[in-house]
Amino acid sequence: MEEQKEDRIGSLFNLMDRFSGDKVILLIALFLMLISVISVFSSTPLLAREMGTDRMNIMVDQLKAVALGFVLIFALYWFGRVEWYRWLSKFGFVVSLVILVILVFNLNLGLVKAGSINGARRILVVAGKQIHVYEFVKVFMIMYLGWALDTFKNQGFKWTAILAEKFERLAFLEQDFWQKVVYIYLPILLTIFMVMMGSNSSALFIGLIMILMVLVGGISGKEIGATLAVMLVGVGLMFGAYKAGFLQNSRIGTAISRITQDDDATMQVLLTSPKGSKAWNDARDELKQPVSAMLAIKEGGFWGKGIGNSTQKYATPVIFGDYMFSFIVEETGLWGAALLILLYFSLLARGTMVAKECDKYYDKMIVTGLIILVTGQAFMHMAVNVHLPFVPQTGQTLPLVSHGTNALLVFSLVFGILLSISKDARENMARREAEAEPIIEHHTEWTQNTTE
């Protein structure tokens, strides 16, 4: 019996030894998935009641999603090729544009149609299944920008060159600046404005990720500043149109209310209004989630209440999604918060190391963009949960931890791509180590004399 256990343990270690991707990134992903299963089971009593089921069934569904994510990660690791990713990446903006057009204009194409959640158009219904559009747009645009930055660096844009050659008036398109406008700046601006029609917070987050990525990629800060100025002008025009009576079905009104929201004033309305009145209900709804999230963190304290002992999970409707960090802190205290922060910081550090070891510019950009996406979303989620000043109340989930099949599968896709690219990075690292000169030369004669 003991020999069989030792054989199984030995086989596990041999499997890890044969894993040529980055083991640290793999272990972080698996650990986050494990935390997800436990946290989702404990945090979903309100969801279970709303769905007419129990938490065990929800946990089983989460286990299935985690298993599917696990398979996706390893499928991309084993079979994925960087050249395939690069070829597919150039279609990232086109695919994003198509699905955003279907969403924004509320199209019904039969098999694919636009849908809404809580009055906001954020999903596509494909063969009866809900697809959360913005989760996929994040990754598609990062992959596209990786291709665009790499292609610009290698002077490989074809369509602008063809147009400049055929039409004399379009000769300016051969200039580097206009190539960046066509292939980088316009896609960024169009994506931000179209996402803004359904979700201001997603537009803000996706925009920040894309801008950070192109800045890291070496694009001029002045040009990025000009792009931001154009974006601000566009936002101003949209605000003016909203005030003039247009765009009433957009999320602009929600953005304005969040920016101008005064929590102290809202609390005063709650305390002074008759209980059950419209003013009282509106004030309560505005404060319910952020106040419950902060209360969960305060009650968690240093040690936490213990697994399964949260009380705010009965008061906060989406604590299993947008406020998962608060829930974990309530049950596990400062230790749970420190563990999560350590995991995401470790991912940031390890991803940076992998990006440095990549010998191709495209690989560096993709790893950089995806790492910024995962860690950036994680830290924004935490900032919202602790109600950090000047951070808008956005609905970003905690990557690989919060409840939600779409988000979990998208981040599994991200980790699969990272592990696939990390194989080449580790090979480069091993090759450099083998080729490196020793710090101290061991001369043969000195060795022989020492032996004698």
Short mmCIF file of C-alpha atoms in Angstrom, two decimals:
data_model
loop_
_atom_site.label_atom_id
_atom_site.label_comp_id
_atom_site.label_asym_id
_atom_site.label_seq_id
_atom_site.Cartn_x
_atom_site.Cartn_y
_atom_site.Cartn_z
CA MET A 1 0.00 0.00 0.00
CA GLU A 2 2.82 2.39 0.95
CA GLU A 3 4.63 1.53 -2.29
CA GLN A 4 1.51 2.40 -4.34
CA LYS A 5 1.27 5.80 -2.58
CA GLU A 6 4.95 6.49 -3.25
CA ASP A 7 4.48 5.51 -6.92
CA ARG A 8 1.54 7.92 -7.27
CA ILE A 9 3.48 10.74 -5.61
CA GLY A 10 6.49 9.96 -7.78
CA SER A 11 4.33 10.00 -10.92
CA LEU A 12 2.93 13.41 -9.92
CA PHE A 13 6.41 14.86 -9.43
CA ASN A 14 7.56 13.34 -12.73
CA LEU A 15 4.58 14.96 -14.47
CA MET A 16 5.51 18.35 -12.99
CA ASP A 17 9.13 17.84 -14.05
CA ARG A 18 8.03 17.19 -17.63
CA PHE A 19 5.90 20.35 -17.64
CA SER A 20 7.91 22.76 -19.76
CA GLY A 21 5.70 25.83 -19.20
CA ASP A 22 6.11 28.18 -16.28
CA LYS A 23 5.23 26.16 -13.17
CA VAL A 24 4.67 29.22 -10.97
CA ILE A 25 1.97 30.61 -13.29
CA LEU A 26 0.35 27.16 -13.47
CA LEU A 27 0.29 26.76 -9.68
CA ILE A 28 -1.15 30.26 -9.20
CA ALA A 29 -3.98 29.43 -11.64
CA LEU A 30 -4.76 26.12 -9.93
CA PHE A 31 -4.69 27.68 -6.47
CA LEU A 32 -7.07 30.49 -7.52
CA MET A 33 -9.45 27.89 -9.01
CA LEU A 34 -9.41 25.95 -5.73
CA ILE A 35 -10.23 29.14 -3.81
CA SER A 36 -13.04 29.76 -6.31
CA VAL A 37 -14.82 26.46 -5.63
CA ILE A 38 -14.75 26.94 -1.85
CA SER A 39 -15.73 30.61 -2.00
CA VAL A 40 -18.59 30.13 -4.47
CA PHE A 41 -20.10 27.35 -2.36
CA SER A 42 -20.05 29.50 0.77
CA SER A 43 -21.09 32.84 -0.78
CA THR A 44 -24.19 31.94 -2.80
CA PRO A 45 -27.24 31.50 -0.49
CA LEU A 46 -29.03 34.46 -2.09
CA LEU A 47 -28.23 33.19 -5.60
CA ALA A 48 -29.49 29.71 -4.66
CA ARG A 49 -32.77 31.16 -3.38
CA GLU A 50 -33.16 33.30 -6.48
CA MET A 51 -32.54 30.30 -8.78
CA GLY A 52 -34.74 27.95 -6.73
CA THR A 53 -31.88 25.55 -6.05
CA ASP A 54 -29.27 24.95 -3.32
CA ARG A 55 -25.62 25.86 -2.91
CA MET A 56 -24.46 22.31 -3.55
CA ASN A 57 -25.85 22.43 -7.08
CA ILE A 58 -24.20 25.82 -7.64
CA MET A 59 -20.88 24.42 -6.39
CA VAL A 60 -21.21 21.43 -8.73
CA ASP A 61 -21.77 23.85 -11.64
CA GLN A 62 -18.69 25.81 -10.54
CA LEU A 63 -16.69 22.56 -10.37
CA LYS A 64 -17.76 21.77 -13.93
CA ALA A 65 -16.69 25.25 -15.06
CA VAL A 66 -13.35 24.85 -13.26
CA ALA A 67 -12.83 21.42 -14.85
CA LEU A 68 -13.61 22.87 -18.29
CA GLY A 69 -11.23 25.76 -17.58
CA PHE A 70 -8.55 23.30 -16.50
CA VAL A 71 -8.96 21.35 -19.76
CA LEU A 72 -8.83 24.61 -21.76
CA ILE A 73 -5.60 25.69 -20.05
CA PHE A 74 -3.84 22.42 -20.77
CA ALA A 75 -5.23 22.12 -24.31
CA LEU A 76 -3.77 25.53 -25.16
CA TYR A 77 -0.53 24.66 -23.37
CA TRP A 78 -0.03 21.38 -25.23
CA PHE A 79 -1.39 22.20 -28.67
CA GLY A 80 -1.18 25.99 -28.90
CA ARG A 81 1.47 27.53 -31.14
CA VAL A 82 2.63 31.15 -31.04
CA GLU A 83 2.37 31.47 -34.82
CA TRP A 84 -1.30 30.43 -34.59
CA TYR A 85 -1.97 33.06 -31.93
CA ARG A 86 -0.27 35.71 -34.04
CA TRP A 87 -2.31 34.84 -37.13
CA LEU A 88 -5.58 34.84 -35.18
CA SER A 89 -4.68 38.05 -33.33
CA LYS A 90 -4.99 40.21 -36.44
CA PHE A 91 -8.74 39.45 -36.51
CA GLY A 92 -9.22 40.46 -32.84
CA PHE A 93 -10.48 43.96 -33.59
CA VAL A 94 -12.78 42.85 -36.43
CA VAL A 95 -14.39 40.17 -34.23
CA SER A 96 -14.74 42.66 -31.36
CA LEU A 97 -16.30 45.23 -33.69
CA VAL A 98 -18.82 42.73 -35.09
CA ILE A 99 -20.07 41.51 -31.71
CA LEU A 100 -20.17 45.07 -30.33
CA VAL A 101 -22.24 46.23 -33.32
CA ILE A 102 -24.73 43.39 -32.70
CA LEU A 103 -24.91 44.43 -29.06
CA VAL A 104 -25.10 48.22 -29.48
CA PHE A 105 -27.73 48.12 -32.22
CA ASN A 106 -29.70 45.34 -30.48
CA LEU A 107 -29.65 43.09 -33.54
CA ASN A 108 -31.39 39.74 -33.80
CA LEU A 109 -29.63 37.49 -36.32
CA GLY A 110 -31.48 34.32 -35.41
CA LEU A 111 -28.75 32.12 -33.97
CA VAL A 112 -27.07 35.18 -32.44
CA LYS A 113 -28.97 38.05 -30.85
CA ALA A 114 -28.32 40.87 -28.38
CA GLY A 115 -29.49 40.45 -24.81
CA SER A 116 -29.51 42.51 -21.63
CA ILE A 117 -28.89 42.11 -17.91
CA ASN A 118 -30.59 44.49 -15.46
CA GLY A 119 -31.56 46.77 -18.33
CA ALA A 120 -28.02 46.99 -19.75
CA ARG A 121 -27.06 45.37 -23.07
CA ARG A 122 -23.99 43.33 -22.17
CA ILE A 123 -24.61 39.84 -23.50
CA LEU A 124 -25.16 37.95 -26.71
CA VAL A 125 -27.46 34.97 -26.73
CA VAL A 126 -25.88 32.30 -28.94
CA ALA A 127 -28.00 29.16 -29.42
CA GLY A 128 -29.68 29.87 -26.08
CA LYS A 129 -26.39 30.38 -24.18
CA GLN A 130 -25.40 33.74 -22.72
CA ILE A 131 -22.03 35.17 -23.78
CA HIS A 132 -20.75 38.13 -21.76
CA VAL A 133 -19.33 40.24 -24.57
CA TYR A 134 -16.95 42.50 -22.65
CA GLU A 135 -15.12 39.55 -21.08
CA PHE A 136 -14.13 38.38 -24.56
CA VAL A 137 -13.50 41.86 -26.01
CA LYS A 138 -10.79 42.42 -23.36
CA VAL A 139 -8.78 39.46 -24.57
CA PHE A 140 -9.49 39.92 -28.29
CA MET A 141 -8.26 43.53 -28.18
CA ILE A 142 -5.11 42.66 -26.24
CA MET A 143 -4.29 39.98 -28.80
CA TYR A 144 -5.02 42.41 -31.65
CA LEU A 145 -2.86 45.17 -30.20
CA GLY A 146 -0.02 42.68 -29.72
CA TRP A 147 -0.22 41.91 -33.44
CA ALA A 148 -0.59 45.58 -34.43
CA LEU A 149 2.41 46.72 -32.36
CA ASP A 150 4.55 43.89 -33.69
CA THR A 151 3.48 44.53 -37.29
CA PHE A 152 4.16 48.26 -36.98
CA LYS A 153 7.61 47.56 -35.56
CA ASN A 154 8.38 45.34 -38.56
CA GLN A 155 6.79 47.70 -41.12
CA GLY A 156 4.35 44.99 -42.12
CA PHE A 157 1.02 46.80 -42.61
CA LYS A 158 -0.22 45.98 -46.11
CA TRP A 159 -3.57 47.68 -46.64
CA THR A 160 -2.35 51.19 -45.96
CA ALA A 161 0.57 50.61 -48.34
CA ILE A 162 -1.79 49.30 -51.06
CA LEU A 163 -4.18 52.26 -50.67
CA ALA A 164 -1.30 54.75 -50.67
CA GLU A 165 0.07 53.21 -53.86
CA LYS A 166 -3.27 53.13 -55.74
CA PHE A 167 -4.62 56.52 -54.67
CA GLU A 168 -2.33 59.51 -54.75
CA ARG A 169 -4.44 61.44 -52.25
CA LEU A 170 -3.92 58.64 -49.71
CA ALA A 171 -0.13 58.71 -49.98
CA PHE A 172 0.02 60.05 -46.41
CA LEU A 173 -1.04 56.59 -45.18
CA GLU A 174 2.52 55.39 -45.72
CA GLN A 175 3.68 57.62 -42.89
CA ASP A 176 4.29 55.92 -39.56
CA PHE A 177 1.94 58.23 -37.68
CA TRP A 178 -1.05 57.51 -39.92
CA GLN A 179 -0.38 53.78 -39.81
CA LYS A 180 -0.61 53.98 -36.02
CA VAL A 181 -3.82 56.03 -36.32
CA VAL A 182 -5.46 53.45 -38.60
CA TYR A 183 -4.26 50.27 -36.90
CA ILE A 184 -3.88 51.28 -33.25
CA TYR A 185 -5.56 54.54 -32.18
CA LEU A 186 -8.85 54.22 -34.09
CA PRO A 187 -9.46 50.61 -32.95
CA ILE A 188 -8.84 51.69 -29.35
CA LEU A 189 -11.22 54.66 -29.58
CA LEU A 190 -13.96 52.74 -31.41
CA THR A 191 -13.82 49.91 -28.89
CA ILE A 192 -14.04 52.28 -25.92
CA PHE A 193 -17.01 54.22 -27.30
CA MET A 194 -18.94 51.11 -28.29
CA VAL A 195 -18.38 49.41 -24.94
CA MET A 196 -19.48 52.64 -23.23
CA MET A 197 -22.95 52.18 -24.74
CA GLY A 198 -23.51 49.21 -22.45
CA SER A 199 -21.06 49.55 -19.57
CA ASN A 200 -19.13 52.61 -18.48
CA SER A 201 -17.00 50.67 -16.02
CA SER A 202 -16.00 48.10 -18.64
CA ALA A 203 -15.18 50.90 -21.10
CA LEU A 204 -12.97 52.58 -18.50
CA PHE A 205 -11.18 49.36 -17.59
CA ILE A 206 -10.70 48.07 -21.16
CA GLY A 207 -9.51 51.52 -22.24
CA LEU A 208 -6.93 51.69 -19.43
CA ILE A 209 -5.62 48.20 -20.23
CA MET A 210 -5.22 49.01 -23.93
CA ILE A 211 -3.51 52.34 -23.26
CA LEU A 212 -1.10 50.76 -20.75
CA MET A 213 -0.27 48.06 -23.25
CA VAL A 214 0.60 50.44 -26.10
CA LEU A 215 2.63 52.62 -23.71
CA VAL A 216 4.64 49.57 -22.65
CA GLY A 217 4.94 48.71 -26.34
CA GLY A 218 6.88 51.92 -26.95
CA ILE A 219 4.22 54.18 -28.48
CA SER A 220 4.88 57.89 -27.86
CA GLY A 221 3.30 59.32 -24.72
CA LYS A 222 2.41 62.49 -26.64
CA GLU A 223 0.44 60.50 -29.20
CA ILE A 224 -1.34 58.60 -26.44
CA GLY A 225 -2.14 61.96 -24.85
CA ALA A 226 -3.64 63.18 -28.13
CA THR A 227 -5.70 59.97 -28.32
CA LEU A 228 -6.97 60.56 -24.79
CA ALA A 229 -7.86 64.14 -25.73
CA VAL A 230 -9.90 62.88 -28.68
CA MET A 231 -11.61 60.41 -26.36
CA LEU A 232 -12.47 63.17 -23.87
CA VAL A 233 -13.92 65.30 -26.68
CA GLY A 234 -16.02 62.31 -27.76
CA VAL A 235 -17.23 61.77 -24.19
CA GLY A 236 -18.12 65.46 -24.00
CA LEU A 237 -20.12 65.25 -27.22
CA MET A 238 -21.94 62.16 -25.93
CA PHE A 239 -22.71 63.96 -22.65
CA GLY A 240 -24.06 66.94 -24.61
CA ALA A 241 -26.21 64.64 -26.74
CA TYR A 242 -27.54 62.98 -23.57
CA LYS A 243 -28.46 66.35 -22.03
CA ALA A 244 -30.14 67.33 -25.31
CA GLY A 245 -32.43 64.33 -25.05
CA PHE A 246 -30.54 61.85 -27.20
CA LEU A 247 -28.85 58.59 -26.09
CA GLN A 248 -31.38 58.19 -23.28
CA ASN A 249 -31.12 54.40 -23.53
CA SER A 250 -27.35 54.44 -23.02
CA ARG A 251 -25.44 54.08 -19.75
CA ILE A 252 -24.41 57.74 -19.70
CA GLY A 253 -26.99 58.56 -17.04
CA THR A 254 -25.61 55.78 -14.83
CA ALA A 255 -22.08 57.12 -15.26
CA ILE A 256 -23.17 60.64 -14.29
CA SER A 257 -24.95 59.39 -11.17
CA ARG A 258 -21.90 57.39 -10.09
CA ILE A 259 -19.48 60.26 -10.64
CA THR A 260 -21.67 62.75 -8.79
CA GLN A 261 -22.81 60.33 -6.10
CA ASP A 262 -22.32 61.62 -2.54
CA ASP A 263 -22.50 58.68 -0.14
CA ASP A 264 -22.89 60.92 2.93
CA ALA A 265 -25.81 62.76 1.32
CA THR A 266 -27.39 59.46 0.28
CA MET A 267 -27.01 58.14 3.83
CA GLN A 268 -28.72 61.28 5.14
CA VAL A 269 -31.64 60.67 2.78
CA LEU A 270 -31.85 57.09 4.05
CA LEU A 271 -31.90 58.20 7.69
CA THR A 272 -34.42 61.04 7.27
CA SER A 273 -36.87 59.56 4.74
CA PRO A 274 -39.90 57.51 5.85
CA LYS A 275 -39.07 53.82 5.77
CA GLY A 276 -40.51 52.19 2.64
CA SER A 277 -40.85 55.46 0.71
CA LYS A 278 -39.43 55.81 -2.81
CA ALA A 279 -36.60 58.08 -1.57
CA TRP A 280 -35.77 55.59 1.19
CA ASN A 281 -35.76 52.62 -1.23
CA ASP A 282 -33.61 54.47 -3.79
CA ALA A 283 -31.08 55.52 -1.14
CA ARG A 284 -30.95 52.00 0.30
CA ASP A 285 -30.35 50.45 -3.12
CA GLU A 286 -27.53 52.91 -3.86
CA LEU A 287 -25.76 52.16 -0.59
CA LYS A 288 -26.58 48.49 -0.10
CA GLN A 289 -23.75 46.84 -2.00
CA PRO A 290 -20.79 49.16 -1.21
CA VAL A 291 -21.80 49.53 2.45
CA SER A 292 -22.31 45.76 2.85
CA ALA A 293 -18.92 45.13 1.21
CA MET A 294 -17.14 47.51 3.60
CA LEU A 295 -19.04 46.06 6.54
CA ALA A 296 -17.90 42.56 5.53
CA ILE A 297 -14.26 43.69 5.55
CA LYS A 298 -14.66 45.44 8.91
CA GLU A 299 -16.33 42.41 10.49
CA GLY A 300 -13.68 40.08 9.08
CA GLY A 301 -10.97 41.91 10.99
CA PHE A 302 -7.60 40.23 11.45
CA TRP A 303 -8.62 36.57 11.87
CA GLY A 304 -11.96 36.43 10.03
CA LYS A 305 -15.19 34.79 11.09
CA GLY A 306 -14.25 31.39 9.72
CA ILE A 307 -15.24 29.52 6.56
CA GLY A 308 -19.04 29.46 6.19
CA ASN A 309 -19.70 32.07 8.89
CA SER A 310 -20.22 35.16 6.72
CA THR A 311 -23.35 37.18 7.47
CA GLN A 312 -23.09 39.75 4.66
CA LYS A 313 -23.62 37.01 2.06
CA TYR A 314 -27.27 37.15 3.14
CA ALA A 315 -27.45 40.92 2.52
CA THR A 316 -25.31 41.64 -0.58
CA PRO A 317 -26.95 40.35 -3.80
CA VAL A 318 -23.74 39.90 -5.86
CA ILE A 319 -21.17 39.27 -3.13
CA PHE A 320 -20.17 36.10 -5.01
CA GLY A 321 -19.18 38.19 -8.06
CA ASP A 322 -18.39 41.90 -7.83
CA TYR A 323 -17.66 41.75 -4.07
CA MET A 324 -15.91 38.39 -3.72
CA PHE A 325 -12.83 39.97 -2.12
CA SER A 326 -14.97 41.46 0.67
CA PHE A 327 -16.59 38.08 1.26
CA ILE A 328 -13.22 36.29 1.48
CA VAL A 329 -11.90 38.91 3.93
CA GLU A 330 -15.02 38.55 6.09
CA GLU A 331 -14.52 34.80 6.40
CA THR A 332 -10.71 34.57 6.45
CA GLY A 333 -9.66 38.02 7.68
CA LEU A 334 -6.39 39.76 6.88
CA TRP A 335 -4.72 36.41 6.16
CA GLY A 336 -7.06 35.67 3.28
CA ALA A 337 -6.59 39.18 1.87
CA ALA A 338 -2.80 38.86 2.13
CA LEU A 339 -2.88 35.49 0.37
CA LEU A 340 -4.87 36.82 -2.57
CA ILE A 341 -2.69 39.93 -2.90
CA LEU A 342 0.43 37.74 -2.75
CA LEU A 343 -0.90 35.45 -5.49
CA TYR A 344 -1.68 38.30 -7.89
CA PHE A 345 1.57 40.13 -7.13
CA SER A 346 3.46 36.87 -7.73
CA LEU A 347 1.66 36.51 -11.06
CA LEU A 348 2.67 40.07 -11.99
CA ALA A 349 6.30 39.42 -11.06
CA ARG A 350 6.43 36.06 -12.80
CA GLY A 351 4.70 37.35 -15.90
CA THR A 352 7.21 40.20 -16.12
CA MET A 353 10.04 37.68 -15.92
CA VAL A 354 8.50 35.53 -18.66
CA ALA A 355 8.02 38.59 -20.89
CA LYS A 356 11.70 39.51 -20.47
CA GLU A 357 12.77 36.03 -21.50
CA CYS A 358 10.70 36.03 -24.70
CA ASP A 359 12.93 36.66 -27.72
CA LYS A 360 10.07 37.78 -30.03
CA TYR A 361 8.43 41.18 -29.70
CA TYR A 362 4.93 39.77 -30.29
CA ASP A 363 5.40 37.26 -27.46
CA LYS A 364 6.57 40.01 -25.11
CA MET A 365 3.55 42.19 -25.92
CA ILE A 366 0.99 39.40 -25.52
CA VAL A 367 2.42 38.25 -22.18
CA THR A 368 2.62 41.86 -20.97
CA GLY A 369 -0.95 42.67 -22.05
CA LEU A 370 -2.48 39.53 -20.55
CA ILE A 371 -0.62 39.93 -17.26
CA ILE A 372 -1.76 43.57 -17.04
CA LEU A 373 -5.32 42.39 -17.71
CA VAL A 374 -5.42 39.74 -14.97
CA THR A 375 -3.57 41.65 -12.25
CA GLY A 376 -5.13 45.00 -13.18
CA GLN A 377 -8.63 43.57 -12.91
CA ALA A 378 -7.78 41.86 -9.62
CA PHE A 379 -6.48 45.04 -8.00
CA MET A 380 -9.33 47.15 -9.37
CA HIS A 381 -11.79 44.63 -7.90
CA MET A 382 -10.06 44.95 -4.53
CA ALA A 383 -9.97 48.77 -4.73
CA VAL A 384 -13.73 48.87 -5.39
CA ASN A 385 -14.40 46.47 -2.51
CA VAL A 386 -12.48 48.60 0.02
CA HIS A 387 -14.12 51.74 -1.43
CA LEU A 388 -10.80 53.36 -2.32
CA PRO A 389 -11.24 57.12 -2.97
CA PHE A 390 -11.62 58.20 -6.62
CA VAL A 391 -12.20 54.59 -7.73
CA PRO A 392 -15.65 54.24 -9.39
CA GLN A 393 -17.94 51.43 -8.29
CA THR A 394 -17.22 49.16 -11.24
CA GLY A 395 -18.51 45.63 -11.69
CA GLN A 396 -15.23 43.80 -12.30
CA THR A 397 -14.96 40.23 -11.04
CA LEU A 398 -11.97 38.72 -9.21
CA PRO A 399 -10.10 36.73 -11.91
CA LEU A 400 -10.51 32.92 -11.63
CA VAL A 401 -12.23 33.31 -8.24
CA SER A 402 -15.61 35.06 -8.63
CA HIS A 403 -18.68 33.11 -9.70
CA GLY A 404 -19.38 33.17 -13.43
CA THR A 405 -18.68 30.63 -16.17
CA ASN A 406 -17.90 33.17 -18.89
CA ALA A 407 -15.28 35.03 -16.85
CA LEU A 408 -13.69 31.81 -15.60
CA LEU A 409 -13.36 30.38 -19.12
CA VAL A 410 -11.99 33.65 -20.50
CA PHE A 411 -9.30 33.78 -17.83
CA SER A 412 -8.58 30.08 -18.39
CA LEU A 413 -7.98 31.03 -22.03
CA VAL A 414 -5.61 33.76 -20.83
CA PHE A 415 -3.62 31.38 -18.61
CA GLY A 416 -3.48 28.76 -21.37
CA ILE A 417 -1.95 31.29 -23.77
CA LEU A 418 0.49 32.47 -21.10
CA LEU A 419 1.65 28.92 -20.37
CA SER A 420 1.94 28.14 -24.08
CA ILE A 421 4.19 31.17 -24.69
CA SER A 422 6.13 30.52 -21.47
CA LYS A 423 7.44 27.25 -22.95
CA ASP A 424 9.60 29.20 -25.41
CA ALA A 425 10.64 31.62 -22.68
CA ARG A 426 11.81 28.78 -20.42
CA GLU A 427 13.74 27.22 -23.28
CA ASN A 428 15.47 30.56 -23.86
CA MET A 429 16.26 30.80 -20.16
CA ALA A 430 17.70 27.26 -20.10
CA ARG A 431 19.75 27.95 -23.23
CA ARG A 432 21.19 31.15 -21.79
CA GLU A 433 22.07 29.36 -18.57
CA ALA A 434 23.85 26.63 -20.52
CA GLU A 435 25.75 29.17 -22.63
CA ALA A 436 26.64 31.43 -19.71
CA GLU A 437 30.29 31.73 -18.71
CA PRO A 438 31.10 30.55 -15.16
CA ILE A 439 31.76 33.30 -12.63
CA ILE A 440 35.10 31.68 -11.69
CA GLU A 441 37.16 29.80 -14.27
CA HIS A 442 38.37 26.41 -13.05
CA HIS A 443 41.71 25.85 -14.82
CA THR A 444 42.71 22.25 -15.43
CA GLU A 445 46.26 22.72 -14.15
CA TRP A 446 45.07 24.30 -10.88
CA THR A 447 42.57 21.45 -10.40
CA GLN A 448 45.27 18.83 -10.99
CA ASN A 449 47.68 20.50 -8.57
CA THR A 450 45.00 20.75 -5.92
CA THR A 451 44.22 17.03 -6.35
CA GLU A 452 47.89 16.06 -6.00
#
